[in-house]
C-alpha cells in the first residue's frame, strides 16, 4: 500500500493504517519525512507494536536505502538496544543499567572497549563493591 498526497490533504484528518502489508508513506511538496504532531496539548507518542510477545519492536534508520542503525526492544530479554545493525552498541536493562559495547551491563554504567575479550577498559562509577570510583 502506498499513500501519496499533498501536505494540505495530510493535515485535514488523522490517518490510521492497519494492514498486514508494509505501508509506504511518501511525502511530496514541502513535507520532509514523516511528521507526527498532536492537535491537543497532551503528550504525543508513536506506538510500535507487534502481534506476538516474542517479536522485537523498534525503528530502523536508513541512509540511501541502506540500513545504518536500529533502535529496538528485545522481546526475549526486555532490554532496549541501539545497534549499528550488526553490533549492539548500547544496551539498557530493566534495572536501568546501561552497557556501552556490552549487552549485559552489571553496573549503572558498564563500558567495554569494542572487540575486547575481557573486562579491560570498563568504566564503573559508584556502586557497593570494594572498587568504588573509576576503574581502568
mmCIF file of C-alpha atoms in Angstrom:
data_model
loop_
_atom_site.group_PDB
_atom_site.id
_atom_site.type_symbol
_atom_site.label_atom_id
_atom_site.label_comp_id
_atom_site.label_asym_id
_atom_site.label_seq_id
_atom_site.Cartn_x
_atom_site.Cartn_y
_atom_site.Cartn_z
ATOM 1 C CA UNK A 1 0.000 0.000 0.000
ATOM 2 C CA UNK A 2 1.335 3.424 -0.870
ATOM 3 C CA UNK A 3 -0.072 6.743 0.320
ATOM 4 C CA UNK A 4 0.953 9.723 -1.786
ATOM 5 C CA UNK A 5 -0.787 13.004 -1.099
ATOM 6 C CA UNK A 6 -0.195 16.730 -0.772
ATOM 7 C CA UNK A 7 0.594 18.465 2.552
ATOM 8 C CA UNK A 8 -2.869 20.113 2.735
ATOM 9 C CA UNK A 9 -4.576 16.713 2.420
ATOM 10 C CA UNK A 10 -2.397 15.252 5.192
ATOM 11 C CA UNK A 11 -3.251 17.986 7.708
ATOM 12 C CA UNK A 12 -7.018 17.707 7.181
ATOM 13 C CA UNK A 13 -7.634 14.445 9.035
ATOM 14 C CA UNK A 14 -5.940 11.850 11.175
ATOM 15 C CA UNK A 15 -4.529 8.824 9.390
ATOM 16 C CA UNK A 16 -4.734 5.273 10.684
ATOM 17 C CA UNK A 17 -3.046 2.423 8.840
ATOM 18 C CA UNK A 18 -3.997 -1.113 9.777
ATOM 19 C CA UNK A 19 -2.701 -3.681 7.342
ATOM 20 C CA UNK A 20 -0.673 -6.853 7.057
ATOM 21 C CA UNK A 21 1.295 -5.306 4.193
ATOM 22 C CA UNK A 22 4.090 -2.803 4.714
ATOM 23 C CA UNK A 23 2.646 0.694 4.211
ATOM 24 C CA UNK A 24 4.753 3.213 2.327
ATOM 25 C CA UNK A 25 4.123 6.878 3.133
ATOM 26 C CA UNK A 26 5.658 9.166 0.514
ATOM 27 C CA UNK A 27 5.735 12.888 1.156
ATOM 28 C CA UNK A 28 5.551 15.481 -1.590
ATOM 29 C CA UNK A 29 5.775 19.254 -1.694
ATOM 30 C CA UNK A 30 7.168 20.948 1.399
ATOM 31 C CA UNK A 31 6.984 17.964 3.772
ATOM 32 C CA UNK A 32 10.253 16.308 4.699
ATOM 33 C CA UNK A 33 9.998 12.799 6.052
ATOM 34 C CA UNK A 34 7.208 11.877 8.424
ATOM 35 C CA UNK A 35 5.970 14.408 10.954
ATOM 36 C CA UNK A 36 3.628 13.453 13.802
ATOM 37 C CA UNK A 37 2.027 16.368 15.638
ATOM 38 C CA UNK A 38 -0.662 16.208 18.298
ATOM 39 C CA UNK A 39 -3.654 18.528 17.883
ATOM 40 C CA UNK A 40 -4.078 18.704 21.660
ATOM 41 C CA UNK A 41 -1.755 19.735 24.465
ATOM 42 C CA UNK A 42 -1.314 16.105 25.558
ATOM 43 C CA UNK A 43 1.815 14.015 25.104
ATOM 44 C CA UNK A 44 2.478 12.653 21.638
ATOM 45 C CA UNK A 45 3.758 9.093 21.116
ATOM 46 C CA UNK A 46 4.394 6.830 18.182
ATOM 47 C CA UNK A 47 3.239 3.350 19.163
ATOM 48 C CA UNK A 48 5.073 0.456 17.522
ATOM 49 C CA UNK A 49 3.509 -2.851 18.491
ATOM 50 C CA UNK A 50 3.881 -6.441 17.366
ATOM 51 C CA UNK A 51 1.282 -9.168 17.109
ATOM 52 C CA UNK A 52 3.334 -11.507 19.297
ATOM 53 C CA UNK A 53 5.172 -11.157 22.603
ATOM 54 C CA UNK A 54 8.125 -12.985 21.002
ATOM 55 C CA UNK A 55 8.770 -10.364 18.303
ATOM 56 C CA UNK A 56 11.013 -7.317 18.677
ATOM 57 C CA UNK A 57 9.633 -3.847 18.010
ATOM 58 C CA UNK A 58 11.650 -0.811 17.042
ATOM 59 C CA UNK A 59 12.932 1.531 14.370
ATOM 60 C CA UNK A 60 15.473 1.024 11.603
ATOM 61 C CA UNK A 61 17.283 4.144 10.403
ATOM 62 C CA UNK A 62 18.436 4.076 6.778
ATOM 63 C CA UNK A 63 20.514 6.305 4.530
ATOM 64 C CA UNK A 64 20.165 5.934 0.796
ATOM 65 C CA UNK A 65 18.112 2.764 1.322
ATOM 66 C CA UNK A 66 20.888 1.116 3.337
ATOM 67 C CA UNK A 67 20.236 0.221 6.999
ATOM 68 C CA UNK A 68 22.596 2.061 9.363
ATOM 69 C CA UNK A 69 21.162 1.896 12.915
ATOM 70 C CA UNK A 70 18.319 0.193 14.707
ATOM 71 C CA UNK A 71 16.650 1.016 17.971
ATOM 72 C CA UNK A 72 14.529 -1.764 19.457
ATOM 73 C CA UNK A 73 13.072 -3.511 22.483
ATOM 74 C CA UNK A 74 14.231 -7.135 22.649
ATOM 75 C CA UNK A 75 11.250 -9.431 23.224
ATOM 76 C CA UNK A 76 13.245 -12.199 24.919
ATOM 77 C CA UNK A 77 15.330 -10.087 27.341
ATOM 78 C CA UNK A 78 13.153 -6.950 27.766
ATOM 79 C CA UNK A 79 16.299 -4.908 27.153
ATOM 80 C CA UNK A 80 16.421 -1.804 24.989
ATOM 81 C CA UNK A 81 19.137 -1.782 22.326
ATOM 82 C CA UNK A 82 20.782 0.689 19.966
ATOM 83 C CA UNK A 83 22.856 -1.086 17.349
ATOM 84 C CA UNK A 84 24.614 -0.303 14.106
ATOM 85 C CA UNK A 85 22.655 -3.206 12.548
ATOM 86 C CA UNK A 86 25.365 -5.833 13.088
ATOM 87 C CA UNK A 87 26.576 -4.965 16.606
ATOM 88 C CA UNK A 88 24.751 -3.744 19.722
ATOM 89 C CA UNK A 89 26.442 -0.517 20.837
ATOM 90 C CA UNK A 90 24.179 0.484 23.774
ATOM 91 C CA UNK A 91 22.016 -1.772 25.933
ATOM 92 C CA UNK A 92 19.684 -0.713 28.748
ATOM 93 C CA UNK A 93 18.252 -3.391 31.032
ATOM 94 C CA UNK A 94 15.059 -3.227 33.076
ATOM 95 C CA UNK A 95 17.042 -2.156 36.176
ATOM 96 C CA UNK A 96 18.336 0.918 34.341
ATOM 97 C CA UNK A 97 21.876 -0.405 33.913
ATOM 98 C CA UNK A 98 23.493 0.883 30.726
ATOM 99 C CA UNK A 99 26.039 -1.080 28.738
ATOM 100 C CA UNK A 100 28.203 0.544 26.091
ATOM 101 C CA UNK A 101 29.610 -2.133 23.769
ATOM 102 C CA UNK A 102 28.275 -4.630 26.333
ATOM 103 C CA UNK A 103 24.862 -6.315 26.113
ATOM 104 C CA UNK A 104 24.652 -7.467 29.746
ATOM 105 C CA UNK A 105 25.559 -4.455 31.898
ATOM 106 C CA UNK A 106 26.325 -5.338 35.518
ATOM 107 C CA UNK A 107 26.588 -1.740 36.755
ATOM 108 C CA UNK A 108 24.783 1.575 36.279
ATOM 109 C CA UNK A 109 27.331 2.346 33.552
ATOM 110 C CA UNK A 110 29.277 -0.578 32.120
ATOM 111 C CA UNK A 111 31.652 0.351 29.288
ATOM 112 C CA UNK A 112 33.765 -2.135 27.358
ATOM 113 C CA UNK A 113 36.259 -1.358 24.616
ATOM 114 C CA UNK A 114 34.892 -2.562 21.248
ATOM 115 C CA UNK A 115 36.215 -6.034 20.478
ATOM 116 C CA UNK A 116 37.622 -6.591 23.979
ATOM 117 C CA UNK A 117 37.712 -10.229 25.071
ATOM 118 C CA UNK A 118 37.948 -9.494 28.792
ATOM 119 C CA UNK A 119 36.873 -6.837 31.260
ATOM 120 C CA UNK A 120 39.743 -4.443 30.447
ATOM 121 C CA UNK A 121 38.651 -0.892 29.782
ATOM 122 C CA UNK A 122 35.432 -0.970 31.857
ATOM 123 C CA UNK A 123 34.380 2.272 33.493
ATOM 124 C CA UNK A 124 32.398 1.836 36.715
ATOM 125 C CA UNK A 125 31.229 4.839 38.703
ATOM 126 C CA UNK A 126 29.906 4.334 42.243
ATOM 127 C CA UNK A 127 28.391 1.088 43.490
ATOM 128 C CA UNK A 128 28.562 -1.135 46.540
ATOM 129 C CA UNK A 129 31.715 -3.101 45.630
ATOM 130 C CA UNK A 130 35.105 -2.556 47.195
ATOM 131 C CA UNK A 131 36.342 -0.995 43.952
ATOM 132 C CA UNK A 132 34.459 2.308 44.117
ATOM 133 C CA UNK A 133 35.299 5.150 41.820
ATOM 134 C CA UNK A 134 36.869 4.873 38.383
ATOM 135 C CA UNK A 135 38.354 1.561 37.330
ATOM 136 C CA UNK A 136 40.591 1.429 34.235
#
